mmCIF file of C-alpha atoms in Angstrom:
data_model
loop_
_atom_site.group_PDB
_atom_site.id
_atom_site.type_symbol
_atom_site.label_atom_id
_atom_site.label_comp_id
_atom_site.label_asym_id
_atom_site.label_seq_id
_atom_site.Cartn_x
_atom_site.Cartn_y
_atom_site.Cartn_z
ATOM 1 C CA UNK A 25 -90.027 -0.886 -1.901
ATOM 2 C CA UNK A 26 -89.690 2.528 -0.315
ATOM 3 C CA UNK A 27 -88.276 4.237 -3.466
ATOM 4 C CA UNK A 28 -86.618 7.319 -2.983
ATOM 5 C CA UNK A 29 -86.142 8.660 0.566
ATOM 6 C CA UNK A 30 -85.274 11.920 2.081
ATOM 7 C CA UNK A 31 -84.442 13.363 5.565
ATOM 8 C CA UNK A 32 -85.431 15.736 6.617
ATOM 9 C CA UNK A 33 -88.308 16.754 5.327
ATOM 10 C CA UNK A 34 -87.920 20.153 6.759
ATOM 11 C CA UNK A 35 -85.249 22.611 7.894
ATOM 12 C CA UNK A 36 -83.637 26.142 9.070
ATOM 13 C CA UNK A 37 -80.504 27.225 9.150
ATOM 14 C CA UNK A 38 -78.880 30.070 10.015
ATOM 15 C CA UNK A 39 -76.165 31.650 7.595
ATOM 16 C CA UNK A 40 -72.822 30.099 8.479
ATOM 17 C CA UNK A 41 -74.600 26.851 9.528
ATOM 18 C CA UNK A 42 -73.801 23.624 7.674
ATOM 19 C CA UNK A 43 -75.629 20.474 7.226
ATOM 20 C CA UNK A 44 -76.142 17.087 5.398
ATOM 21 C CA UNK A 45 -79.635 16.399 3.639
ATOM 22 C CA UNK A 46 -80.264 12.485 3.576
ATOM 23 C CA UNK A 47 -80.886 10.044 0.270
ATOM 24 C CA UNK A 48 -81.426 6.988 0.219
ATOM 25 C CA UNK A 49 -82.906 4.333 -2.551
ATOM 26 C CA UNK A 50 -83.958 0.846 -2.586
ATOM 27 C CA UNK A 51 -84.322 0.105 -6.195
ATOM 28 C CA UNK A 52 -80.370 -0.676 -6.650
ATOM 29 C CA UNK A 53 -80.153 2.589 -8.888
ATOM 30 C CA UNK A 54 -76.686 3.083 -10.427
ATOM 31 C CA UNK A 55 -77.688 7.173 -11.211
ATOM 32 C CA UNK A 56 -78.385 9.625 -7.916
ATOM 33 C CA UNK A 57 -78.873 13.035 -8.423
ATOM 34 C CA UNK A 58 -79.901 16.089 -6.736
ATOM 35 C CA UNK A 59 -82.174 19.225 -7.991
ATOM 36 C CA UNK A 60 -83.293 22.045 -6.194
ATOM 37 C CA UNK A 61 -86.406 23.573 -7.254
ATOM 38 C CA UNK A 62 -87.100 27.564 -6.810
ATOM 39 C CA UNK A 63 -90.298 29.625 -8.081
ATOM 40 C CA UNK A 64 -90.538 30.075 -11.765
ATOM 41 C CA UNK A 65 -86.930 28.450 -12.267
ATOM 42 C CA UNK A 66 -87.966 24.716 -12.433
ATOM 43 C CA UNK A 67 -85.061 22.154 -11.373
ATOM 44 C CA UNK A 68 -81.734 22.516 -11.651
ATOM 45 C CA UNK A 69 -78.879 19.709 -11.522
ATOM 46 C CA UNK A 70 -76.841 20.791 -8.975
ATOM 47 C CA UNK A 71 -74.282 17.575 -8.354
ATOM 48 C CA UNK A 72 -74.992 13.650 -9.434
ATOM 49 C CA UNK A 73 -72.896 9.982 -9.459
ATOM 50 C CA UNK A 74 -73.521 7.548 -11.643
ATOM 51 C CA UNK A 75 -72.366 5.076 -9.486
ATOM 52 C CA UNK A 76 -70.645 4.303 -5.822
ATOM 53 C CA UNK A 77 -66.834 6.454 -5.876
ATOM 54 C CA UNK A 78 -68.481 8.385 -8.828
ATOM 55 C CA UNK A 79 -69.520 11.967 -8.256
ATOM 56 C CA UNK A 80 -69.717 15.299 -10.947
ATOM 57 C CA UNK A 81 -70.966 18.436 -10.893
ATOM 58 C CA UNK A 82 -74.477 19.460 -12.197
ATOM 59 C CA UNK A 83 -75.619 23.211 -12.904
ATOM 60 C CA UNK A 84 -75.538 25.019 -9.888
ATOM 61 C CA UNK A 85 -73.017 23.303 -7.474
ATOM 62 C CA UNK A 86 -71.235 25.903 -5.821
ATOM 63 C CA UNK A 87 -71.692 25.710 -1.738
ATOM 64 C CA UNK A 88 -72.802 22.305 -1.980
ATOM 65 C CA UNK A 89 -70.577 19.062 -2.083
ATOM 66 C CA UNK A 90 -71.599 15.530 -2.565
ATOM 67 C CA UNK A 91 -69.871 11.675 -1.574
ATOM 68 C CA UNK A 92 -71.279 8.390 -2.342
ATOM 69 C CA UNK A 93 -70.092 5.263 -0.820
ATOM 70 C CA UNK A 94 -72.919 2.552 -1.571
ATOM 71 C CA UNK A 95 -75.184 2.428 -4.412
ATOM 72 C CA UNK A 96 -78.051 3.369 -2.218
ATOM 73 C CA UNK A 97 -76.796 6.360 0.029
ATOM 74 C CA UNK A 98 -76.395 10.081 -1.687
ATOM 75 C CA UNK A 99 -76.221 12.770 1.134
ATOM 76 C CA UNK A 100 -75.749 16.507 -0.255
ATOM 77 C CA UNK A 101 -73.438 18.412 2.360
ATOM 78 C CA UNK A 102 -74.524 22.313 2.397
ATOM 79 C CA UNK A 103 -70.539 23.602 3.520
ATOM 80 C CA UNK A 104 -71.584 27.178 5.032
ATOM 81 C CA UNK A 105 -75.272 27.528 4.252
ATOM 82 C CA UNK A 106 -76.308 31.055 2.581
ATOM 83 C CA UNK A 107 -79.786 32.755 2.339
ATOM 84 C CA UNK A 108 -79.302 32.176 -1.493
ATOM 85 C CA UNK A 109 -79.669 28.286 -0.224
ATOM 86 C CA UNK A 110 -82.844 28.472 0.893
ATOM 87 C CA UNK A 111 -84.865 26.454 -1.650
ATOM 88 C CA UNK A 112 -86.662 23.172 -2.210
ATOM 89 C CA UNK A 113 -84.089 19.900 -2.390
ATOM 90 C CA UNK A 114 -84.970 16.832 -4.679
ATOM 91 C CA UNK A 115 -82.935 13.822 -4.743
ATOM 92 C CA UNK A 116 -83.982 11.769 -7.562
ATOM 93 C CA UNK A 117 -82.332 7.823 -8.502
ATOM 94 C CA UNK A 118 -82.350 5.607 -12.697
ATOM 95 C CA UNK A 119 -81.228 2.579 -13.761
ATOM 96 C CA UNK A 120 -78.837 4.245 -15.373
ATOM 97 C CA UNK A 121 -77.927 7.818 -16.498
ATOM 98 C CA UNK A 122 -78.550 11.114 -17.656
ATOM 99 C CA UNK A 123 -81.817 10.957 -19.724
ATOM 100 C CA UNK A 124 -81.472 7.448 -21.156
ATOM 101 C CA UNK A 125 -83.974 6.603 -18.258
ATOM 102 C CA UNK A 126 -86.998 7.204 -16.064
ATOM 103 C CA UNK A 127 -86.227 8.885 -13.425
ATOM 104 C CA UNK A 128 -87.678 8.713 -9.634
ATOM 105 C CA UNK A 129 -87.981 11.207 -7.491
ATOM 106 C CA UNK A 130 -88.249 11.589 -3.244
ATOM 107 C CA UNK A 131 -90.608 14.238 -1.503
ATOM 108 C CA UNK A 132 -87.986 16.554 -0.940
ATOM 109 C CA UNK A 133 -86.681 18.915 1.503
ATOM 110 C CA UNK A 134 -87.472 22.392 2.316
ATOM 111 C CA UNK A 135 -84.911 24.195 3.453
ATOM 112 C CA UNK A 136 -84.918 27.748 4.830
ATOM 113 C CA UNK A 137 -81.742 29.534 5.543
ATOM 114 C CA UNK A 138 -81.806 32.609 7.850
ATOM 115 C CA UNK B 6 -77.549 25.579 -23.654
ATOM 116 C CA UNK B 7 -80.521 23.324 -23.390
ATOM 117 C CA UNK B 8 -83.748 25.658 -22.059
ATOM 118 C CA UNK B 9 -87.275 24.140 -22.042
ATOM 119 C CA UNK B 10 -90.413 26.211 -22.536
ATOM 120 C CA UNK B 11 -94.269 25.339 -21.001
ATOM 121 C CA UNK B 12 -97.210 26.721 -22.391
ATOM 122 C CA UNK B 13 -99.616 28.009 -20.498
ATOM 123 C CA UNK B 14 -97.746 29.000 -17.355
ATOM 124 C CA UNK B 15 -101.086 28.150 -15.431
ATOM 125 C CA UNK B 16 -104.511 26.925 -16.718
ATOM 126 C CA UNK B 17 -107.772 27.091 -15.397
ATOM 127 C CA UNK B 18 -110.526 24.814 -16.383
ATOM 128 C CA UNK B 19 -113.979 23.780 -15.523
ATOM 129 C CA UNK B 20 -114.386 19.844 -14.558
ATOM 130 C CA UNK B 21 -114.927 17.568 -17.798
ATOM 131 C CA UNK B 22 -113.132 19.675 -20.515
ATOM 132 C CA UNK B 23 -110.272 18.280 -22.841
ATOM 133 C CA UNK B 24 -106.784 19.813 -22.367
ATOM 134 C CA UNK B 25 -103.292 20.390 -23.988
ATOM 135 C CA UNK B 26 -100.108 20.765 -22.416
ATOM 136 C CA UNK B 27 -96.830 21.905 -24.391
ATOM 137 C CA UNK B 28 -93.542 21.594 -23.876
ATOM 138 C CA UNK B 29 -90.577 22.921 -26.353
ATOM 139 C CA UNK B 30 -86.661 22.046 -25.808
ATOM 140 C CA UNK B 31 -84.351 24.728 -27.899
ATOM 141 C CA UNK B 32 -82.446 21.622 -28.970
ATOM 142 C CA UNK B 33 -84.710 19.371 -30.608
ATOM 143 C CA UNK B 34 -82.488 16.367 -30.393
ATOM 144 C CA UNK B 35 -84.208 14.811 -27.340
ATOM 145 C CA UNK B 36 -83.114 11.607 -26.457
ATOM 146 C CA UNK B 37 -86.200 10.585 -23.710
ATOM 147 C CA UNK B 38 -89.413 12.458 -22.800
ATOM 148 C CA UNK B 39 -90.468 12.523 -19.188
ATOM 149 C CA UNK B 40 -93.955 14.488 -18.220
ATOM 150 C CA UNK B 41 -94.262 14.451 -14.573
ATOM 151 C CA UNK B 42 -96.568 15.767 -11.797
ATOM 152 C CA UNK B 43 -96.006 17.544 -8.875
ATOM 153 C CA UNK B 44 -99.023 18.570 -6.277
ATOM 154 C CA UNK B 45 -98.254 21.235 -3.761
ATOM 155 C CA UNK B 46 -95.495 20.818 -1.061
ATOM 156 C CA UNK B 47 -94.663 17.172 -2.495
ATOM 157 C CA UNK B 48 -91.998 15.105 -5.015
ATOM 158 C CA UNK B 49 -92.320 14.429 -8.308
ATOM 159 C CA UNK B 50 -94.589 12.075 -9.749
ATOM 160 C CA UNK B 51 -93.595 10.545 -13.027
ATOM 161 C CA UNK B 52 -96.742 10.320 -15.432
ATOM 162 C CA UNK B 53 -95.022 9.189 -18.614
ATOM 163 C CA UNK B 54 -91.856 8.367 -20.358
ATOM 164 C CA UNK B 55 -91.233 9.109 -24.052
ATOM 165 C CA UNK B 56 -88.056 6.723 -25.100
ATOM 166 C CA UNK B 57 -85.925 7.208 -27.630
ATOM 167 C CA UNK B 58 -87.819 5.014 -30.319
ATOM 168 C CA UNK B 59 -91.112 5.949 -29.645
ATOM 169 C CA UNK B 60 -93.598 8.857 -30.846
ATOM 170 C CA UNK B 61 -96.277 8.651 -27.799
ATOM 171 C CA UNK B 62 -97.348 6.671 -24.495
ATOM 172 C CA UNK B 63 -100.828 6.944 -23.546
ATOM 173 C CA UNK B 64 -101.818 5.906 -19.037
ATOM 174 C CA UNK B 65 -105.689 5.879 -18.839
ATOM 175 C CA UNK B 66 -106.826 9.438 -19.669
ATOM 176 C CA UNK B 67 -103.215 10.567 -20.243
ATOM 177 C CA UNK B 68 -101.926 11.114 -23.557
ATOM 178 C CA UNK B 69 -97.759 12.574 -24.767
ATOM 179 C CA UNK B 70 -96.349 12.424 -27.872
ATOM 180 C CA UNK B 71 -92.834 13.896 -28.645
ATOM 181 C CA UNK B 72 -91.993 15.666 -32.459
ATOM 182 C CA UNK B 73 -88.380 15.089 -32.549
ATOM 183 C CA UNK B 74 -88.210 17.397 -35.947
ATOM 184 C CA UNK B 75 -89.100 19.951 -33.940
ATOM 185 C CA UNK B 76 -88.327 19.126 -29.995
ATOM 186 C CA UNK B 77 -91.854 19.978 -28.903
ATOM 187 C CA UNK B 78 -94.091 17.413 -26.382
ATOM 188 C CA UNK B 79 -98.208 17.703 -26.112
ATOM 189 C CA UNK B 80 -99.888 16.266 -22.516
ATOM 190 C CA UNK B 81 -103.091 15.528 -23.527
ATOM 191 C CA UNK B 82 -105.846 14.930 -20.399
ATOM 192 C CA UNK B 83 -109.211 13.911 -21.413
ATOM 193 C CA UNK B 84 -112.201 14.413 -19.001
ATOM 194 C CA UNK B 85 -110.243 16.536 -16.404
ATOM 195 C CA UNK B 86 -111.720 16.171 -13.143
ATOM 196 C CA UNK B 87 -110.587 18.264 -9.974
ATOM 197 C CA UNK B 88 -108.329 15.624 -8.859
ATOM 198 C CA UNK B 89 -106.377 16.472 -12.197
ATOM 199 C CA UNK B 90 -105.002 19.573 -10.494
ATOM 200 C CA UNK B 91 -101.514 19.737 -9.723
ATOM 201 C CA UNK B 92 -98.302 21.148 -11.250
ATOM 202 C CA UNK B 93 -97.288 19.296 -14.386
ATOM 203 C CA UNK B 94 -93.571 19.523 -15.331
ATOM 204 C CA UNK B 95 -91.628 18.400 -18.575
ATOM 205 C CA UNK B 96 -88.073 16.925 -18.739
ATOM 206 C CA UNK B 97 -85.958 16.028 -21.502
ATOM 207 C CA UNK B 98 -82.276 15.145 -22.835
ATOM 208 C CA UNK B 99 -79.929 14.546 -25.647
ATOM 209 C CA UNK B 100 -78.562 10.562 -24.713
ATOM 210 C CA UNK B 101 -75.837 10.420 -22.426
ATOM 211 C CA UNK B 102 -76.422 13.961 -20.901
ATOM 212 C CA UNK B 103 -78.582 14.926 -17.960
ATOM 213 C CA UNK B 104 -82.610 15.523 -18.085
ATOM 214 C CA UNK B 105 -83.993 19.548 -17.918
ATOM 215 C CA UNK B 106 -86.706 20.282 -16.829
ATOM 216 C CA UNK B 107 -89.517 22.558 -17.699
ATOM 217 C CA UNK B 108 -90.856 25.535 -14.979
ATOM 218 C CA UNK B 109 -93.700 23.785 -15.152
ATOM 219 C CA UNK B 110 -98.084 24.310 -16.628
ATOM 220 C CA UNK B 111 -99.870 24.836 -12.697
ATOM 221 C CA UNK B 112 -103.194 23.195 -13.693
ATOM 222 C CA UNK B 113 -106.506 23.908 -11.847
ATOM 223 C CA UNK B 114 -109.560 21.965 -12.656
ATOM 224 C CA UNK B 115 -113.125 23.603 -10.888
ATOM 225 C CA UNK B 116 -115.874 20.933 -9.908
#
């Protein structure tokens, strides 16, 4: 199994830009969810599904907007990326949801807006 | 709101010594304890998982328990060796409701 993947593993944008950060898992997870990470902060929840057609909002999910039409694809759209943006992006997949189970985690994205 | 503590922020140690992580949740009714590990520019590694009925899990030289009366977690390493080093992250959550996470202990061990 490949677990949890992520593309890409690096980017820059420029303010204005928009883009889609990949996810993908093989482990037939029902839960998706992404984080980003920023110095001192820790991760924050910023939009997860707990299932294919099911989508909510996490902590921080303004500018960011999220889809998921199979069980193992959970892109994160950035709509008009802002400096603010510019952070480290986790995508993480569980059996099932919230904190009623492990959770697994890809190598993430670093993302750099300009 | 739920907001998660780790003490130290960063820890230096020389190779072989003992060592004690903490984590404290404001809300003590944690559901499932998850102590992770992150090394620099890398995911998340997951080290251990504290369910709902259980006090501790031990992996090799690994050790967490969870005190639900009180919402705090202990990461015990025995024998650290430099290979130990890494950022090591807590994560809990009442059932039902999504995991937060800890900022995180930055652990260095010196051979």
């Amino acid at each position: 199994n490949a677990g949890v993947t992520q593309t890409p593993k690096f980017q820059v944008l420029k303010t204005g830009q928009s883009m889609t950060l990949q996810c993908a898992q093989d482990m037939n997870h029902e839960y998706m969810s992404w984080y980003r990470q920023d110095p001192g902060m820790g991760l924050r929840l910023i939009h997860y599904s707990v299932g294919a057609g099911i989508t909510d909002q996490g902590e921080v999910p303004n500018g960011y907007n999220v889809s998921r039409s199979t069980t193992e694809d959970f892109p994160l759209r950035l709509l008009s990326a802002a400096p603010s943006q510019t952070s480290v992006y986790f995508c993480a997949s569980s059996y099932g949801g919230g904190s009623d189970y492990e959770q697994y985690f890809g190598p993430g994205t670093r993302l750099t807006v300009t | 709101k739920q907001e998660v503590t780790q003490i130290p922020a960063a820890l230096s140690v020389p190779e072989g010594e003992n060592l004690v992580l903490n984590c404290s949740f404001t809300d003590s009714a944690i559901y499932n304890l998850q102590w992770f590990r992150q090394d620099p520019g890398k995911g998340l590694t997951s080290l251990l998982l504290i369910q709902s009925s259980q006090r501790e899990q031990t992996s090799g030289r690994l050790n967490a328990s969870l005190d639900k009366s009180s919402g705090r977690s202990t990461l015990y390493i025995a024998a650290s060796q430099p290979g130990d080093s890494a950022t090591y992250l807590c994560a809990g959550g009442r059932y039902g409701q999504n995991f937060v996470f800890g900022p995180g202990t930055r652990l260095s061990v010196l051979p």
